[in-house]
PDB file of C-alpha atoms in Angstrom:
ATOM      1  CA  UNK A  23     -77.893  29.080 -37.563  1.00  0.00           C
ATOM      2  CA  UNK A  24     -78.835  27.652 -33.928  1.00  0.00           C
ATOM      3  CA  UNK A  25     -75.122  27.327 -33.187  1.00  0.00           C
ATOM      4  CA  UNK A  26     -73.781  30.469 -34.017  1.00  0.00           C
ATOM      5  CA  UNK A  27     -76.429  32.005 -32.218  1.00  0.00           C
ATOM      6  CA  UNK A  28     -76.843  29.381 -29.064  1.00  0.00           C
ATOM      7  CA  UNK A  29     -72.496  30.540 -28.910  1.00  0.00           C
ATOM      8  CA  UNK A  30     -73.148  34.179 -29.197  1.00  0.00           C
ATOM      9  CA  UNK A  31     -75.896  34.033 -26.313  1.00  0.00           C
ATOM     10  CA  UNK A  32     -73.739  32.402 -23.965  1.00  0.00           C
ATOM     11  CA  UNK A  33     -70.771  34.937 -24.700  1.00  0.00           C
ATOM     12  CA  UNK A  34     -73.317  37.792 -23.802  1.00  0.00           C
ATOM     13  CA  UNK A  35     -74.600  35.761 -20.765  1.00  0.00           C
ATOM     14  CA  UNK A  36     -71.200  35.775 -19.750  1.00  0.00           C
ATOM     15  CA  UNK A  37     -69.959  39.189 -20.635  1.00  0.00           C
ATOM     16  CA  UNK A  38     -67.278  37.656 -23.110  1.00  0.00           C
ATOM     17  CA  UNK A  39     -65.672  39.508 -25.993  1.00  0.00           C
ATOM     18  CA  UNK A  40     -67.210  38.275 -29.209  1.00  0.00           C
ATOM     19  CA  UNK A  41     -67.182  38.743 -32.907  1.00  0.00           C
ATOM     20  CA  UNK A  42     -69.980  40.928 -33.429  1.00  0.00           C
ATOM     21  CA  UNK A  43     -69.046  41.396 -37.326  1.00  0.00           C
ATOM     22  CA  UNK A  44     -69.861  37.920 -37.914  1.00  0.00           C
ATOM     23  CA  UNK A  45     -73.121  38.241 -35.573  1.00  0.00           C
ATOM     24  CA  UNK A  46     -73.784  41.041 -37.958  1.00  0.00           C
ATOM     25  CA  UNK A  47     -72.942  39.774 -41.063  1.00  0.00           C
ATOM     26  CA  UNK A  48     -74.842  36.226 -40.181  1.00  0.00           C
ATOM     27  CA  UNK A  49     -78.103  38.604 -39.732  1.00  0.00           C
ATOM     28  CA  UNK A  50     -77.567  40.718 -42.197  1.00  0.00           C
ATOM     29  CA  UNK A  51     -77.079  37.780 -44.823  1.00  0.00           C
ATOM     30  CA  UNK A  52     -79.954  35.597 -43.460  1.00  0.00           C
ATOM     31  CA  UNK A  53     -82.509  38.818 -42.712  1.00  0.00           C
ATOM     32  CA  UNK A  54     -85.597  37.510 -44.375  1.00  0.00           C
ATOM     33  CA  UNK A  55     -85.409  34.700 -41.228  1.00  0.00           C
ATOM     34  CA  UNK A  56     -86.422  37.144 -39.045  1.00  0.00           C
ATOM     35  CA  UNK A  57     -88.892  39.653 -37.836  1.00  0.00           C
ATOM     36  CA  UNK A  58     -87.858  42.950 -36.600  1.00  0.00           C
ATOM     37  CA  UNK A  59     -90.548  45.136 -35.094  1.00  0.00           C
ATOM     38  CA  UNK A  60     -90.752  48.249 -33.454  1.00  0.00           C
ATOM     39  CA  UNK A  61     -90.962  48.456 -29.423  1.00  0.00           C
ATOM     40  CA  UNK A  62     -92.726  50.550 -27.012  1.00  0.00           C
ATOM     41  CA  UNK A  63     -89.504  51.903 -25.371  1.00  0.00           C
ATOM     42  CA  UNK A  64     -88.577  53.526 -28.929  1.00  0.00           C
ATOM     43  CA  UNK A  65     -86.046  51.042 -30.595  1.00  0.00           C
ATOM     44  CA  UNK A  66     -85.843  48.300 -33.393  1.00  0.00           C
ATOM     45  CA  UNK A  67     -86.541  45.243 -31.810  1.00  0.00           C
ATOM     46  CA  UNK A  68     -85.579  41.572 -33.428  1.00  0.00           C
ATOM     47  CA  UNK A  69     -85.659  38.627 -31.391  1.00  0.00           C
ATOM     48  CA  UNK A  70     -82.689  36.387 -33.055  1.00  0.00           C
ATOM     49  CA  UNK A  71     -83.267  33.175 -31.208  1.00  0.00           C
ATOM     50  CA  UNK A  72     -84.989  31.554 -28.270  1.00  0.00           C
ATOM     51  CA  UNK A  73     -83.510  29.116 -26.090  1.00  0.00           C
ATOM     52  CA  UNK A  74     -84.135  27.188 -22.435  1.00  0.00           C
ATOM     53  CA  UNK A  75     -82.206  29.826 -20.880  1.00  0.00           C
ATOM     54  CA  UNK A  76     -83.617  32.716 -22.198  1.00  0.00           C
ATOM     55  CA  UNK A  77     -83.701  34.821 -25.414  1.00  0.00           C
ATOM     56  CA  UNK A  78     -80.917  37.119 -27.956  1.00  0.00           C
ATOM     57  CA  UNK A  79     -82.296  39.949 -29.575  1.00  0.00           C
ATOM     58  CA  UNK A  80     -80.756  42.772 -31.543  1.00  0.00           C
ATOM     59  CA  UNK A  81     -81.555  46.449 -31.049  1.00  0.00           C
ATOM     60  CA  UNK A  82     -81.306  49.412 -33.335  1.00  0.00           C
ATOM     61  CA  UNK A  83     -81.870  52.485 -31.956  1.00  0.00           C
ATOM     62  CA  UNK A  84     -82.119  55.629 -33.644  1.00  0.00           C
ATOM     63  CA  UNK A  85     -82.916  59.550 -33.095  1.00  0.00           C
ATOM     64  CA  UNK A  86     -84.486  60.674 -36.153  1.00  0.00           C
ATOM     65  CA  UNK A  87     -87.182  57.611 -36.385  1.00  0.00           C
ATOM     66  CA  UNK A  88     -90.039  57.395 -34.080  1.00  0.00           C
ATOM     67  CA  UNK A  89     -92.950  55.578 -33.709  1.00  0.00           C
ATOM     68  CA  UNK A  90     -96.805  56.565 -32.677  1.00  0.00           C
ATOM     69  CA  UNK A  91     -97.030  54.010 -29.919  1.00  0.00           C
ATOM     70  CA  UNK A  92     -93.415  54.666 -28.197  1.00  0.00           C
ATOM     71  CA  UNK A  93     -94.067  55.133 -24.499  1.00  0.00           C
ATOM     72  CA  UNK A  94     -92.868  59.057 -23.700  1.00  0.00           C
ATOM     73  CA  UNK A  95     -91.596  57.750 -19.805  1.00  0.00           C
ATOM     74  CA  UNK A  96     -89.188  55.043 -20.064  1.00  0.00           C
ATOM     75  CA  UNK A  97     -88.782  53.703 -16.433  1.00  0.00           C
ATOM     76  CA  UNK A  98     -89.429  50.460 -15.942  1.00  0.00           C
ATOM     77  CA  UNK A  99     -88.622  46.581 -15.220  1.00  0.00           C
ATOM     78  CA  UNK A 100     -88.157  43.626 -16.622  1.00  0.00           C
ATOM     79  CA  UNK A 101     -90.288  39.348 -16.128  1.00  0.00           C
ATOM     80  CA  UNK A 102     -86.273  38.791 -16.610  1.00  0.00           C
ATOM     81  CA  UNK A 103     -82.688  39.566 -16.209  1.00  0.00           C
ATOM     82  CA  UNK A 104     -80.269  40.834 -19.142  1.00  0.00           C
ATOM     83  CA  UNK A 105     -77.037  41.626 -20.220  1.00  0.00           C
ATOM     84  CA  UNK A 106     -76.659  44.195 -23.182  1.00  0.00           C
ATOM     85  CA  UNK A 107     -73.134  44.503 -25.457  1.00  0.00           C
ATOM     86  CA  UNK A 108     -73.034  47.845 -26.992  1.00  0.00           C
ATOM     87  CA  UNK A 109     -71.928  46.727 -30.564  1.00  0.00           C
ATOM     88  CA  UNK A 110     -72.015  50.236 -32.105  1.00  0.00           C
ATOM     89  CA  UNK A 111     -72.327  53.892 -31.036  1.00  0.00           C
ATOM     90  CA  UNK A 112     -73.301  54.998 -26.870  1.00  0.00           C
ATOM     91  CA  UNK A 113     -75.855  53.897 -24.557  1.00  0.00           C
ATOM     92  CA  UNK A 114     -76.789  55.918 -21.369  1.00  0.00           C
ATOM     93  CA  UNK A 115     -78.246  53.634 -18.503  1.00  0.00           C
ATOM     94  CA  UNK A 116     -79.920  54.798 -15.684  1.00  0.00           C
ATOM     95  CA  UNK A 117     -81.212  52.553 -12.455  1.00  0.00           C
ATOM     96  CA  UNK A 118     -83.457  54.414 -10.193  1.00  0.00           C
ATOM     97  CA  UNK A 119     -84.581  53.845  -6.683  1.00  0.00           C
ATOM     98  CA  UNK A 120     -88.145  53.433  -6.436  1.00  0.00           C
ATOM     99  CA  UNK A 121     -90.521  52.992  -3.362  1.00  0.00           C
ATOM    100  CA  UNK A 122     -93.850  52.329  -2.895  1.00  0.00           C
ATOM    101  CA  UNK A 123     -95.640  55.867  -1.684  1.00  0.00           C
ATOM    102  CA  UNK A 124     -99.249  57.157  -0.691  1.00  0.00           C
ATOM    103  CA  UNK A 125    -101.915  58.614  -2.884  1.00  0.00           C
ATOM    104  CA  UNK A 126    -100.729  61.923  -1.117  1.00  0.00           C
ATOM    105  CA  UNK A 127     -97.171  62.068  -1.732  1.00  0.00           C
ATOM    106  CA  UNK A 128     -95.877  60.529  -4.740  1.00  0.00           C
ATOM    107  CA  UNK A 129     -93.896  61.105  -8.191  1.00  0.00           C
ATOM    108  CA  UNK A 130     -95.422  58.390 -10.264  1.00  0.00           C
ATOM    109  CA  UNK A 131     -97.974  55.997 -11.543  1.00  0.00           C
ATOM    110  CA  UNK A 132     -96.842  52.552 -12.006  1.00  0.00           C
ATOM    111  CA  UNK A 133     -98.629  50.515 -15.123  1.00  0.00           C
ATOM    112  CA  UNK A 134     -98.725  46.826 -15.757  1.00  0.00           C
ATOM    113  CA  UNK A 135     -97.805  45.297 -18.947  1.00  0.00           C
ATOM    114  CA  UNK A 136    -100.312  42.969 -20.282  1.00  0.00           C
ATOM    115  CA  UNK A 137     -99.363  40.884 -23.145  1.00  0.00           C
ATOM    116  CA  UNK A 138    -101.670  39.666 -26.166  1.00  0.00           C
ATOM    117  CA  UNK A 139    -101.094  37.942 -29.089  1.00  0.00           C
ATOM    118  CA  UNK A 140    -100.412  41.113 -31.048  1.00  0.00           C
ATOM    119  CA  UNK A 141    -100.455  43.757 -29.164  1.00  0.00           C
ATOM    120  CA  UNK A 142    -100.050  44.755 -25.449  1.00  0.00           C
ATOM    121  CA  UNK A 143    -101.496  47.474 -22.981  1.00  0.00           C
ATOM    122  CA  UNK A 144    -100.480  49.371 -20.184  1.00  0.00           C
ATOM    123  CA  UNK A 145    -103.153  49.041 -16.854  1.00  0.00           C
ATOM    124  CA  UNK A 146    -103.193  51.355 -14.109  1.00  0.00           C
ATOM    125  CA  UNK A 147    -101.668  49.891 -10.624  1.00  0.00           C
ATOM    126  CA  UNK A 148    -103.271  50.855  -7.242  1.00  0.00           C
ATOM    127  CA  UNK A 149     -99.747  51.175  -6.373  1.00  0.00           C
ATOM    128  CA  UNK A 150     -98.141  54.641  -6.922  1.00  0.00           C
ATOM    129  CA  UNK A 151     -94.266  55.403  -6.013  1.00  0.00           C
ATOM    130  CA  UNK A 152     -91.267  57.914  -5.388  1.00  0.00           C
ATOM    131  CA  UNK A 153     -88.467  57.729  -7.633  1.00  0.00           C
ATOM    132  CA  UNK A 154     -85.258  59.228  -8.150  1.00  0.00           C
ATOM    133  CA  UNK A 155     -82.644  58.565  -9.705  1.00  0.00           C
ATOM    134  CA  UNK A 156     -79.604  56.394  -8.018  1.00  0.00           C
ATOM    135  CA  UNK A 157     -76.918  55.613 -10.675  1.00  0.00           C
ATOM    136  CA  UNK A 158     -76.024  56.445 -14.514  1.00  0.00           C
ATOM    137  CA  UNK A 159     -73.674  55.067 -16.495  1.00  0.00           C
ATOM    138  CA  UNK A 160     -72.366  55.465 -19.973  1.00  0.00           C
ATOM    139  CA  UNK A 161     -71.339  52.285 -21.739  1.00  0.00           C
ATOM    140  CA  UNK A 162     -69.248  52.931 -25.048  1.00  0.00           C
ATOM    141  CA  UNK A 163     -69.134  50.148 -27.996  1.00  0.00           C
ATOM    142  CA  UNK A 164     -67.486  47.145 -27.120  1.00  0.00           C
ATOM    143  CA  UNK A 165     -68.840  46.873 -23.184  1.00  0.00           C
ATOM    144  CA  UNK A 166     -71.137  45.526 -21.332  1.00  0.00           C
ATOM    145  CA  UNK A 167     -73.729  46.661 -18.982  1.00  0.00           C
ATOM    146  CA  UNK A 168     -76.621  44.386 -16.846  1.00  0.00           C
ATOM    147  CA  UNK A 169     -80.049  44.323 -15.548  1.00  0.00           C
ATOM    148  CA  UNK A 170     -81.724  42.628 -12.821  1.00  0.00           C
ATOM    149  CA  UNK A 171     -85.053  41.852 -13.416  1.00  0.00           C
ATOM    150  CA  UNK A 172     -86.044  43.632  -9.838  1.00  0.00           C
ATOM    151  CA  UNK A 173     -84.258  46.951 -10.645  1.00  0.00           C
ATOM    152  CA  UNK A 174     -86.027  50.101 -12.469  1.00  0.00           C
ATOM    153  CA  UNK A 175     -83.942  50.971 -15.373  1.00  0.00           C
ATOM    154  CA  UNK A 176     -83.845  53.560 -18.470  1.00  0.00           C
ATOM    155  CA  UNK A 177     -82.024  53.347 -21.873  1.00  0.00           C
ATOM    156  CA  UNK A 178     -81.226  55.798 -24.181  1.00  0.00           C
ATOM    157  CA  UNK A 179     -78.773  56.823 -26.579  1.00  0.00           C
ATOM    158  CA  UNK A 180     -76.716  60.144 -26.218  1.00  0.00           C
ATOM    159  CA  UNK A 181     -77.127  63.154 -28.807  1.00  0.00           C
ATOM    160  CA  UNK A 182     -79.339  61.948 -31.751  1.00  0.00           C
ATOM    161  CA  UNK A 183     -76.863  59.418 -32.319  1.00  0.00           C
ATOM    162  CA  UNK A 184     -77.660  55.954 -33.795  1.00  0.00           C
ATOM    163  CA  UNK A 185     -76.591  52.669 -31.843  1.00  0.00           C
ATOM    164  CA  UNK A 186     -76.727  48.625 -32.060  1.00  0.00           C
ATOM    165  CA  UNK A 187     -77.470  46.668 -29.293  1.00  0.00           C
ATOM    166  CA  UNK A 188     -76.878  42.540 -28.254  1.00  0.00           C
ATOM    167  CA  UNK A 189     -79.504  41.427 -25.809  1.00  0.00           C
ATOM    168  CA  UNK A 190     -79.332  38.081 -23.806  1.00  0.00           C
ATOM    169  CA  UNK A 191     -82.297  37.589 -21.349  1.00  0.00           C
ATOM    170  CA  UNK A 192     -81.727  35.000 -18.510  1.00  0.00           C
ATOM    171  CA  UNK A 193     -84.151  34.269 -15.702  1.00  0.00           C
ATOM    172  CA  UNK A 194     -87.300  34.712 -16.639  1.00  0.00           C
ATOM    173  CA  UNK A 195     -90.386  34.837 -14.249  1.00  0.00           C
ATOM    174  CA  UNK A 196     -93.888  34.538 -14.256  1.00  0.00           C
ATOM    175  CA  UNK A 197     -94.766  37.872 -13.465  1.00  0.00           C
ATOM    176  CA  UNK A 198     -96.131  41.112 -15.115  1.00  0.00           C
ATOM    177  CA  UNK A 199     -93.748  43.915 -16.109  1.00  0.00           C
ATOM    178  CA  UNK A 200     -94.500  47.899 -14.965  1.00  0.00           C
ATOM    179  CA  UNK A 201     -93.624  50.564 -16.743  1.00  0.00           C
ATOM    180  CA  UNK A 202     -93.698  54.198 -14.027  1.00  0.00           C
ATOM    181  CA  UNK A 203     -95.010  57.069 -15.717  1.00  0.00           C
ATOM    182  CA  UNK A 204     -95.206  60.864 -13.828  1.00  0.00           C
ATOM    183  CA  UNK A 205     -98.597  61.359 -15.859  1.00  0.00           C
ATOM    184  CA  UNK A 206    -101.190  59.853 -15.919  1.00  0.00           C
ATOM    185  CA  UNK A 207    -101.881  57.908 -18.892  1.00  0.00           C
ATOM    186  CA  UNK A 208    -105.054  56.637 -20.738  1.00  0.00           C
ATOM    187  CA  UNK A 209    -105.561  53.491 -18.961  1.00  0.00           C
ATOM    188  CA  UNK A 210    -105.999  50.158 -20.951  1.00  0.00           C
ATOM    189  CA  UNK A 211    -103.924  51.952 -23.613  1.00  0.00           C
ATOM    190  CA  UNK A 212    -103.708  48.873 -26.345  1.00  0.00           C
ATOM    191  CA  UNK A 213    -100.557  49.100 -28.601  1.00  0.00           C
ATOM    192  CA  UNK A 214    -100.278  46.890 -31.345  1.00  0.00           C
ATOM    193  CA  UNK A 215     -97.040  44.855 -32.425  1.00  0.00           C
ATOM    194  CA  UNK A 216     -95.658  47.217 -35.630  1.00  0.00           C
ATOM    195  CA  UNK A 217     -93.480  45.355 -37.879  1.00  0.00           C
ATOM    196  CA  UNK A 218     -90.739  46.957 -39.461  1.00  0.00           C
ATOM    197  CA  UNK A 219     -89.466  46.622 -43.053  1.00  0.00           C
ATOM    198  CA  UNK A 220     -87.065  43.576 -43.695  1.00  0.00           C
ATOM    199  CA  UNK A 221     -84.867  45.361 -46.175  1.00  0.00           C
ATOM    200  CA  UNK A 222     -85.130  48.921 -44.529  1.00  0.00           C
ATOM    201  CA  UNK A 223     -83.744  46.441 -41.483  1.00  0.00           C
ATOM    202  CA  UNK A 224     -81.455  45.019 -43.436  1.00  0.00           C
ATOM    203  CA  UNK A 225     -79.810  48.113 -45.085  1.00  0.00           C
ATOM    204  CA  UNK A 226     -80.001  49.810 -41.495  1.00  0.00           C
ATOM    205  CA  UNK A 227     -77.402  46.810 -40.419  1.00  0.00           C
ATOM    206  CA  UNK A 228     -75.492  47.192 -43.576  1.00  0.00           C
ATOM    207  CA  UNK A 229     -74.846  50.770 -42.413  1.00  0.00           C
ATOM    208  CA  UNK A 230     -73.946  50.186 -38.931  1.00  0.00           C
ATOM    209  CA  UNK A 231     -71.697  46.877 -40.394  1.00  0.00           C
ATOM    210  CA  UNK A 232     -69.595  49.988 -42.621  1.00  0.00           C
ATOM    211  CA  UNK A 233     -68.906  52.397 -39.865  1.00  0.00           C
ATOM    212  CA  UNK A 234     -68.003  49.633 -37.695  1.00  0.00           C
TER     213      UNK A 234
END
């Protein structure tokens, strides 16, 4: 297991073309291994493997099925760096310039990420900024796009569609994400870890592994 996966990280740390069927079907026929759980930004999260150097993770994201605790803004950073392949379907990135305003003159609230065991909650900053947006790109299946751990970034995926996801993180730091919200949110908002069904997981893959 370690060495299919410890190979597939380093092609996505790299950017490298890859067999993503047999990432797939490896998952797929070894599911009950892992645990996939909803996350806070609105997809299905599954962290495949950690290393050293970081950590791969797959991501489902769909249109039709939410979740309670999904943050409604989406801009925010990262305690480390990433490269995403787009396995299957569209993802729209956005970076964003962001600067640290006045109480008088500002688009949003910024809100720290603390992590429990379980769960996690978003803390209101003293710090409040101006954003707008700086670049947007649309990355088809089969490429690549990045993210530095200092930039201000939002994922989605284009028209209700449904799309898969290969995450390597790289350069992690001790340090305390924020997520930038243009309301103001219930502060010390605690949102607990959801799993999500192994077999519903499973037969979501199968899908995606079909149209593929």
């Amino acid at each position: 297991m370690r060495e299919l996966l410890k190979r597939t990280y380093n092609q996505v740390i790299n950017c490298q073309e890859l067999d993503s069927k047999e990432v797939i079907d490896f998952v797929i026929n070894n599911y009950e291994y892992f645990e996939p759980n909803w996350h806070a930004l609105g997809f299905i999260h599954c962290k495949l493997m950690e290393f050293c150097e970081g950590t791969l993770r797959l991501h489902i994201w769909e249109a039709e099925e939410k979740h309670p605790d999904e943050q409604k803004e989406k801009i925010h950073d990262h305690l480390f760096s990433l490269n995403s392949l787009v396995i299957y379907g569209t993802v729209k990135n956005e970076y964003f310039d962001v600067s640290e305003s006045s109480v008088h003159k500002f688009t949003h609230y910024a809100y720290t990420v603390k992590y429990g065991d379980k769960s996690s909650s978003l803390q209101l900053s003293d710090k409040v900024y101006n954003v707008k947006g700086e670049e947007e790109n649309i990355i088809k299946s089969g490429e690549y796009y990045g993210v530095n751990s200092s930039r201000f970034h939002r994922s989605s995926i284009i028209d209700g569609s449904t799309a898969l996801t290969l995450v390597a993180t790289y350069d992690h730091l001790k340090k305390e994400p924020i997520t930038l919200s243009n309301i103001q949110l219930d502060d010390n908002k605690r949102r607990d870890f959801i799993s999500y069904d192994k077999l519903q997981w499973r037969d979501k893959l199968l899908q995606i592994r079909q149209a593929i």
